[in-house]
Amino acid sequence: MRAHWWKVLAIILLAYTIVAGLLFEVPRLPILNETIRALYFHVTMWFGMILMLMVAVAYSVKYLRSGNLKDDDVALEFTNAAILFGVLGIVTGMLWAKFTWGDYWSGDPKQNAAAIGLLMYFAYLILRNSLTDVHQRARIGAVYNIFAFAAFIPLIFILPRLTDSLHPGNGGNPGFNAYDMDSKLRMVFYPAVIAWTLLGVWLSNLRIRAKRLERKLEDKIINQQ
Amino acid sequence: MWNEIIVLIKKEITLEWRQKYALNGILLYVVSAVFITYLSVGAKQGNLSIPTWNALYWIIILFSSVNAVAKSFVQEHQGRQLYYYMIASPESIILSKIIYNTLLTLVLALLGYTVFSIILGNPVQDQPMFILNLLLGAIGFSACLTMVSGIASKASNNATLMAILSFPIIIPILLMAIRISKNAIDGLDRGISLDKLFTLLAINAIIGATAYILFPYLWRS
């Protein structure tokens, strides 16, 4: 039980996020109105995605140094979970955009950058699957993962800032940045970030363990013969 | 190390010169691509606005450099690669390939520019800025594509992988280059493009440095 405290925490925080996120009082801003609640379900996806990608890159570096396949499993599964979050982020974002901007896709720089980022990581999965040797797959996957992350950072953090975005807080749109992210929003937003990230970690953790079991089983079968 | 790099670049150039068909092929590729564009957009009827000119130019350069660089690691067979592996450090190999591919991309870009100017017209008002931007774009393209071609050469379906791996990574460089080149075409004040040039330079530096650090791991396998 002691080792599982963070899973309990994840469940409690998720329950809190959903209940508080849907029921608590939120500030009334023009354009946004009630859709400001997307903050807890859409923006948090990106936070979770980027945090998990960082973990994946750290483990890719670790793999290149150690050559231990266990590190590669961690990198792969965290990337998988990050991709899931990314897809959910795009979908929730599109739904939200339909009601605030009027279109599912408005060619907003951040929207485009996020889509390109996802393309990068889909390519990562295809690259891995096109290599057959386990060690080669792990090594080249790790190299591309780090390389892609290095390109992902300017894509997400620098380019969208150079042009006006439709996103709240940019280009004179009302938003939840510095000046009007009030304490009521923060009270749900920060726990929500932690909750979704923990859920992602949990998800990848399960897949990593399944993968290790699978490998063990394979080794056993091979050794028997 | 620099001696090693210079020798390796000379080797690339000699090799390219010996198999002229590859070089000529890619040069012809650029010319045909420009011509196809010229006919498809119906430039004669004045359908081509300046932003379109700019975008088409960069897309042609992107596709031809992807094709030109894709062969970096596959044109020489395994035995010779092993030989290079033994006599040269991976750092000088990647640097020499990046520098060589920069030259190649630059040649392609200049050729494309010339052909574009002849048949589609040349709207560029600030020539030095446009050329400087071409140079920076060529460096970025070549750093990114050289590394990706190294990665893709390890897998079987090389051509598809080359495209899907490199396009998303190259987009930041491409977008910056397109923006600067638009400013140069409109002949805007250079101060406006300056911070964009620095951003492009910074992205190039990030990509180049990552390629430099990661290539030894790729080369070893």
PDB file of N, CA and C in Angstrom, chain A residues 64-65 116 119-120 123-124 126-127 130-131 136 139-140 142-144 146-148 150-151 154-155 158-159 162-163, chain B residues 144 147-148 151 154-157 161 164-165 168-169 171-172 175-176 179 199 203 206-207 210-211 214 217-218 221:
ATOM      1  N   LEU A  64      20.989   5.372 -24.094  1.00  0.00           N
ATOM      2  CA  LEU A  64      22.187   5.495 -24.925  1.00  0.00           C
ATOM      3  C   LEU A  64      23.438   5.325 -24.085  1.00  0.00           C
ATOM      4  N   ARG A  65      23.354   5.708 -22.804  1.00  0.00           N
ATOM      5  CA  ARG A  65      24.527   5.571 -21.946  1.00  0.00           C
ATOM      6  C   ARG A  65      24.683   4.147 -21.426  1.00  0.00           C
ATOM      7  N   ILE A 116       1.832  19.346 -35.760  1.00  0.00           N
ATOM      8  CA  ILE A 116       3.138  18.952 -36.297  1.00  0.00           C
ATOM      9  C   ILE A 116       3.906  18.129 -35.266  1.00  0.00           C
ATOM     10  N   LEU A 119       2.742  14.707 -35.442  1.00  0.00           N
ATOM     11  CA  LEU A 119       3.283  14.021 -36.632  1.00  0.00           C
ATOM     12  C   LEU A 119       4.677  13.479 -36.338  1.00  0.00           C
ATOM     13  N   MET A 120       5.457  14.312 -35.646  1.00  0.00           N
ATOM     14  CA  MET A 120       6.814  13.913 -35.280  1.00  0.00           C
ATOM     15  C   MET A 120       6.819  12.610 -34.480  1.00  0.00           C
ATOM     16  N   ALA A 123       5.744   9.557 -36.420  1.00  0.00           N
ATOM     17  CA  ALA A 123       6.868   9.102 -37.234  1.00  0.00           C
ATOM     18  C   ALA A 123       7.826   8.275 -36.386  1.00  0.00           C
ATOM     19  N   TYR A 124       7.976   8.683 -35.128  1.00  0.00           N
ATOM     20  CA  TYR A 124       8.831   7.930 -34.200  1.00  0.00           C
ATOM     21  C   TYR A 124       8.349   6.491 -34.074  1.00  0.00           C
ATOM     22  N   ILE A 126       6.517   4.814 -36.219  1.00  0.00           N
ATOM     23  CA  ILE A 126       6.715   4.087 -37.472  1.00  0.00           C
ATOM     24  C   ILE A 126       8.176   3.693 -37.635  1.00  0.00           C
ATOM     25  N   LEU A 127       9.062   4.608 -37.280  1.00  0.00           N
ATOM     26  CA  LEU A 127      10.496   4.297 -37.357  1.00  0.00           C
ATOM     27  C   LEU A 127      10.827   3.071 -36.520  1.00  0.00           C
ATOM     28  N   SER A 130       9.692  -0.138 -38.070  1.00  0.00           N
ATOM     29  CA  SER A 130      10.331  -0.576 -39.304  1.00  0.00           C
ATOM     30  C   SER A 130      11.698  -1.187 -39.043  1.00  0.00           C
ATOM     31  N   LEU A 131      12.136  -1.174 -37.789  1.00  0.00           N
ATOM     32  CA  LEU A 131      13.416  -1.819 -37.461  1.00  0.00           C
ATOM     33  C   LEU A 131      13.121  -3.137 -36.759  1.00  0.00           C
ATOM     34  N   GLN A 136      18.887  -2.560 -32.087  1.00  0.00           N
ATOM     35  CA  GLN A 136      18.981  -1.474 -33.069  1.00  0.00           C
ATOM     36  C   GLN A 136      17.761  -0.570 -32.967  1.00  0.00           C
ATOM     37  N   ARG A 139      18.150   1.637 -29.962  1.00  0.00           N
ATOM     38  CA  ARG A 139      19.178   2.661 -30.083  1.00  0.00           C
ATOM     39  C   ARG A 139      18.743   3.769 -31.050  1.00  0.00           C
ATOM     40  N   ILE A 140      18.258   3.357 -32.224  1.00  0.00           N
ATOM     41  CA  ILE A 140      17.881   4.368 -33.213  1.00  0.00           C
ATOM     42  C   ILE A 140      16.637   5.120 -32.765  1.00  0.00           C
ATOM     43  N   ALA A 142      15.935   5.797 -29.693  1.00  0.00           N
ATOM     44  CA  ALA A 142      16.387   6.767 -28.693  1.00  0.00           C
ATOM     45  C   ALA A 142      17.008   7.981 -29.368  1.00  0.00           C
ATOM     46  N   VAL A 143      17.828   7.731 -30.393  1.00  0.00           N
ATOM     47  CA  VAL A 143      18.468   8.847 -31.098  1.00  0.00           C
ATOM     48  C   VAL A 143      17.409   9.766 -31.702  1.00  0.00           C
ATOM     49  N   TYR A 144      16.408   9.153 -32.378  1.00  0.00           N
ATOM     50  CA  TYR A 144      15.386   9.999 -33.008  1.00  0.00           C
ATOM     51  C   TYR A 144      14.531  10.707 -31.966  1.00  0.00           C
ATOM     52  N   ILE A 146      15.398  11.863 -29.043  1.00  0.00           N
ATOM     53  CA  ILE A 146      16.091  13.049 -28.542  1.00  0.00           C
ATOM     54  C   ILE A 146      16.119  14.134 -29.613  1.00  0.00           C
ATOM     55  N   PHE A 147      16.390  13.710 -30.855  1.00  0.00           N
ATOM     56  CA  PHE A 147      16.464  14.657 -31.962  1.00  0.00           C
ATOM     57  C   PHE A 147      15.115  15.354 -32.166  1.00  0.00           C
ATOM     58  N   ALA A 148      14.040  14.564 -32.110  1.00  0.00           N
ATOM     59  CA  ALA A 148      12.707  15.130 -32.307  1.00  0.00           C
ATOM     60  C   ALA A 148      12.374  16.095 -31.183  1.00  0.00           C
ATOM     61  N   ALA A 150      14.411  17.912 -29.512  1.00  0.00           N
ATOM     62  CA  ALA A 150      15.159  19.150 -29.723  1.00  0.00           C
ATOM     63  C   ALA A 150      14.463  20.040 -30.735  1.00  0.00           C
ATOM     64  N   ALA A 151      13.756  19.440 -31.696  1.00  0.00           N
ATOM     65  CA  ALA A 151      13.033  20.244 -32.680  1.00  0.00           C
ATOM     66  C   ALA A 151      11.654  20.637 -32.154  1.00  0.00           C
ATOM     67  N   PRO A 154      11.555  24.326 -29.943  1.00  0.00           N
ATOM     68  CA  PRO A 154      11.311  25.593 -30.644  1.00  0.00           C
ATOM     69  C   PRO A 154       9.932  25.636 -31.303  1.00  0.00           C
ATOM     70  N   LEU A 155       9.454  24.475 -31.742  1.00  0.00           N
ATOM     71  CA  LEU A 155       8.157  24.413 -32.415  1.00  0.00           C
ATOM     72  C   LEU A 155       7.039  24.844 -31.482  1.00  0.00           C
ATOM     73  N   ILE A 158       8.696  28.569 -29.173  1.00  0.00           N
ATOM     74  CA  ILE A 158       9.199  29.798 -29.796  1.00  0.00           C
ATOM     75  C   ILE A 158       8.306  30.253 -30.944  1.00  0.00           C
ATOM     76  N   LEU A 159       8.057  29.365 -31.914  1.00  0.00           N
ATOM     77  CA  LEU A 159       7.340  29.794 -33.117  1.00  0.00           C
ATOM     78  C   LEU A 159       5.956  30.395 -32.850  1.00  0.00           C
ATOM     79  N   LEU A 162       5.782  34.068 -32.002  1.00  0.00           N
ATOM     80  CA  LEU A 162       6.193  35.092 -32.963  1.00  0.00           C
ATOM     81  C   LEU A 162       5.001  35.691 -33.696  1.00  0.00           C
ATOM     82  N   THR A 163       3.883  34.951 -33.719  1.00  0.00           N
ATOM     83  CA  THR A 163       2.706  35.495 -34.388  1.00  0.00           C
ATOM     84  C   THR A 163       1.565  35.531 -33.389  1.00  0.00           C
TER      85      THR A 163
ATOM     86  N   CYS B 144      19.544  19.033 -40.533  1.00  0.00           N
ATOM     87  CA  CYS B 144      18.415  18.183 -40.184  1.00  0.00           C
ATOM     88  C   CYS B 144      18.355  16.952 -41.088  1.00  0.00           C
ATOM     89  N   MET B 147      21.180  14.233 -40.641  1.00  0.00           N
ATOM     90  CA  MET B 147      20.951  13.386 -39.466  1.00  0.00           C
ATOM     91  C   MET B 147      19.815  12.391 -39.740  1.00  0.00           C
ATOM     92  N   VAL B 148      18.719  12.898 -40.311  1.00  0.00           N
ATOM     93  CA  VAL B 148      17.583  12.014 -40.559  1.00  0.00           C
ATOM     94  C   VAL B 148      17.946  10.945 -41.583  1.00  0.00           C
ATOM     95  N   ILE B 151      19.568   8.243 -39.861  1.00  0.00           N
ATOM     96  CA  ILE B 151      18.612   7.402 -39.135  1.00  0.00           C
ATOM     97  C   ILE B 151      17.862   6.489 -40.108  1.00  0.00           C
ATOM     98  N   LYS B 154      19.235   3.189 -41.693  1.00  0.00           N
ATOM     99  CA  LYS B 154      19.300   1.956 -40.913  1.00  0.00           C
ATOM    100  C   LYS B 154      18.053   1.100 -41.119  1.00  0.00           C
ATOM    101  N   ALA B 155      16.993   1.725 -41.603  1.00  0.00           N
ATOM    102  CA  ALA B 155      15.743   0.979 -41.759  1.00  0.00           C
ATOM    103  C   ALA B 155      15.519   0.630 -43.223  1.00  0.00           C
ATOM    104  N   SER B 156      14.521  -0.223 -43.453  1.00  0.00           N
ATOM    105  CA  SER B 156      14.388  -0.758 -44.800  1.00  0.00           C
ATOM    106  C   SER B 156      13.696   0.188 -45.786  1.00  0.00           C
ATOM    107  N   ASN B 157      12.502   0.694 -45.430  1.00  0.00           N
ATOM    108  CA  ASN B 157      11.795   1.523 -46.430  1.00  0.00           C
ATOM    109  C   ASN B 157      12.256   2.966 -46.330  1.00  0.00           C
ATOM    110  N   LEU B 161      10.432   6.763 -44.969  1.00  0.00           N
ATOM    111  CA  LEU B 161      10.894   7.163 -43.644  1.00  0.00           C
ATOM    112  C   LEU B 161      11.579   8.512 -43.703  1.00  0.00           C
ATOM    113  N   ILE B 164       8.814  11.141 -43.787  1.00  0.00           N
ATOM    114  CA  ILE B 164       7.984  11.348 -42.590  1.00  0.00           C
ATOM    115  C   ILE B 164       8.809  11.752 -41.378  1.00  0.00           C
ATOM    116  N   LEU B 165      10.079  11.326 -41.328  1.00  0.00           N
ATOM    117  CA  LEU B 165      10.901  11.718 -40.186  1.00  0.00           C
ATOM    118  C   LEU B 165      11.366  13.155 -40.316  1.00  0.00           C
ATOM    119  N   PRO B 168       8.299  16.885 -40.280  1.00  0.00           N
ATOM    120  CA  PRO B 168       7.905  17.623 -39.081  1.00  0.00           C
ATOM    121  C   PRO B 168       9.068  18.351 -38.408  1.00  0.00           C
ATOM    122  N   ILE B 169      10.261  17.739 -38.474  1.00  0.00           N
ATOM    123  CA  ILE B 169      11.395  18.376 -37.797  1.00  0.00           C
ATOM    124  C   ILE B 169      11.842  19.622 -38.542  1.00  0.00           C
ATOM    125  N   ILE B 171       9.987  21.640 -40.281  1.00  0.00           N
ATOM    126  CA  ILE B 171       8.990  22.707 -40.392  1.00  0.00           C
ATOM    127  C   ILE B 171       9.387  24.021 -39.696  1.00  0.00           C
ATOM    128  N   PRO B 172       9.924  23.975 -38.452  1.00  0.00           N
ATOM    129  CA  PRO B 172      10.321  25.258 -37.863  1.00  0.00           C
ATOM    130  C   PRO B 172      11.313  26.027 -38.739  1.00  0.00           C
ATOM    131  N   LEU B 175       9.482  27.337 -41.911  1.00  0.00           N
ATOM    132  CA  LEU B 175       8.588  28.468 -41.669  1.00  0.00           C
ATOM    133  C   LEU B 175       9.372  29.761 -41.456  1.00  0.00           C
ATOM    134  N   MET B 176      10.451  29.666 -40.667  1.00  0.00           N
ATOM    135  CA  MET B 176      11.262  30.864 -40.437  1.00  0.00           C
ATOM    136  C   MET B 176      11.841  31.349 -41.755  1.00  0.00           C
ATOM    137  N   ARG B 179       9.314  33.076 -43.886  1.00  0.00           N
ATOM    138  CA  ARG B 179       8.972  34.422 -43.405  1.00  0.00           C
ATOM    139  C   ARG B 179      10.047  35.441 -43.760  1.00  0.00           C
ATOM    140  N   THR B 199      16.436  33.904 -34.733  1.00  0.00           N
ATOM    141  CA  THR B 199      15.679  32.705 -34.357  1.00  0.00           C
ATOM    142  C   THR B 199      16.067  31.541 -35.254  1.00  0.00           C
ATOM    143  N   ILE B 203      17.632  28.020 -34.127  1.00  0.00           N
ATOM    144  CA  ILE B 203      17.067  26.699 -34.422  1.00  0.00           C
ATOM    145  C   ILE B 203      18.128  25.840 -35.111  1.00  0.00           C
ATOM    146  N   ILE B 206      20.503  24.589 -32.551  1.00  0.00           N
ATOM    147  CA  ILE B 206      19.962  23.492 -31.742  1.00  0.00           C
ATOM    148  C   ILE B 206      20.025  22.182 -32.526  1.00  0.00           C
ATOM    149  N   ILE B 207      19.527  22.228 -33.785  1.00  0.00           N
ATOM    150  CA  ILE B 207      19.480  21.012 -34.603  1.00  0.00           C
ATOM    151  C   ILE B 207      20.902  20.496 -34.851  1.00  0.00           C
ATOM    152  N   THR B 210      22.466  19.008 -31.678  1.00  0.00           N
ATOM    153  CA  THR B 210      21.885  17.708 -31.339  1.00  0.00           C
ATOM    154  C   THR B 210      22.412  16.632 -32.289  1.00  0.00           C
ATOM    155  N   ALA B 211      22.492  16.980 -33.591  1.00  0.00           N
ATOM    156  CA  ALA B 211      22.997  16.002 -34.552  1.00  0.00           C
ATOM    157  C   ALA B 211      24.437  15.622 -34.208  1.00  0.00           C
ATOM    158  N   LEU B 214      24.431  13.359 -31.120  1.00  0.00           N
ATOM    159  CA  LEU B 214      23.778  12.052 -31.234  1.00  0.00           C
ATOM    160  C   LEU B 214      24.405  11.148 -32.282  1.00  0.00           C
ATOM    161  N   TYR B 217      26.320   7.807 -31.569  1.00  0.00           N
ATOM    162  CA  TYR B 217      25.535   6.646 -31.136  1.00  0.00           C
ATOM    163  C   TYR B 217      24.914   5.923 -32.330  1.00  0.00           C
ATOM    164  N   LEU B 218      24.564   6.726 -33.334  1.00  0.00           N
ATOM    165  CA  LEU B 218      23.939   6.159 -34.526  1.00  0.00           C
ATOM    166  C   LEU B 218      24.976   5.415 -35.353  1.00  0.00           C
ATOM    167  N   SER B 221      26.059   1.798 -34.318  1.00  0.00           N
ATOM    168  CA  SER B 221      25.216   0.604 -34.495  1.00  0.00           C
ATOM    169  C   SER B 221      25.268   0.085 -35.930  1.00  0.00           C
TER     170      SER B 221
END
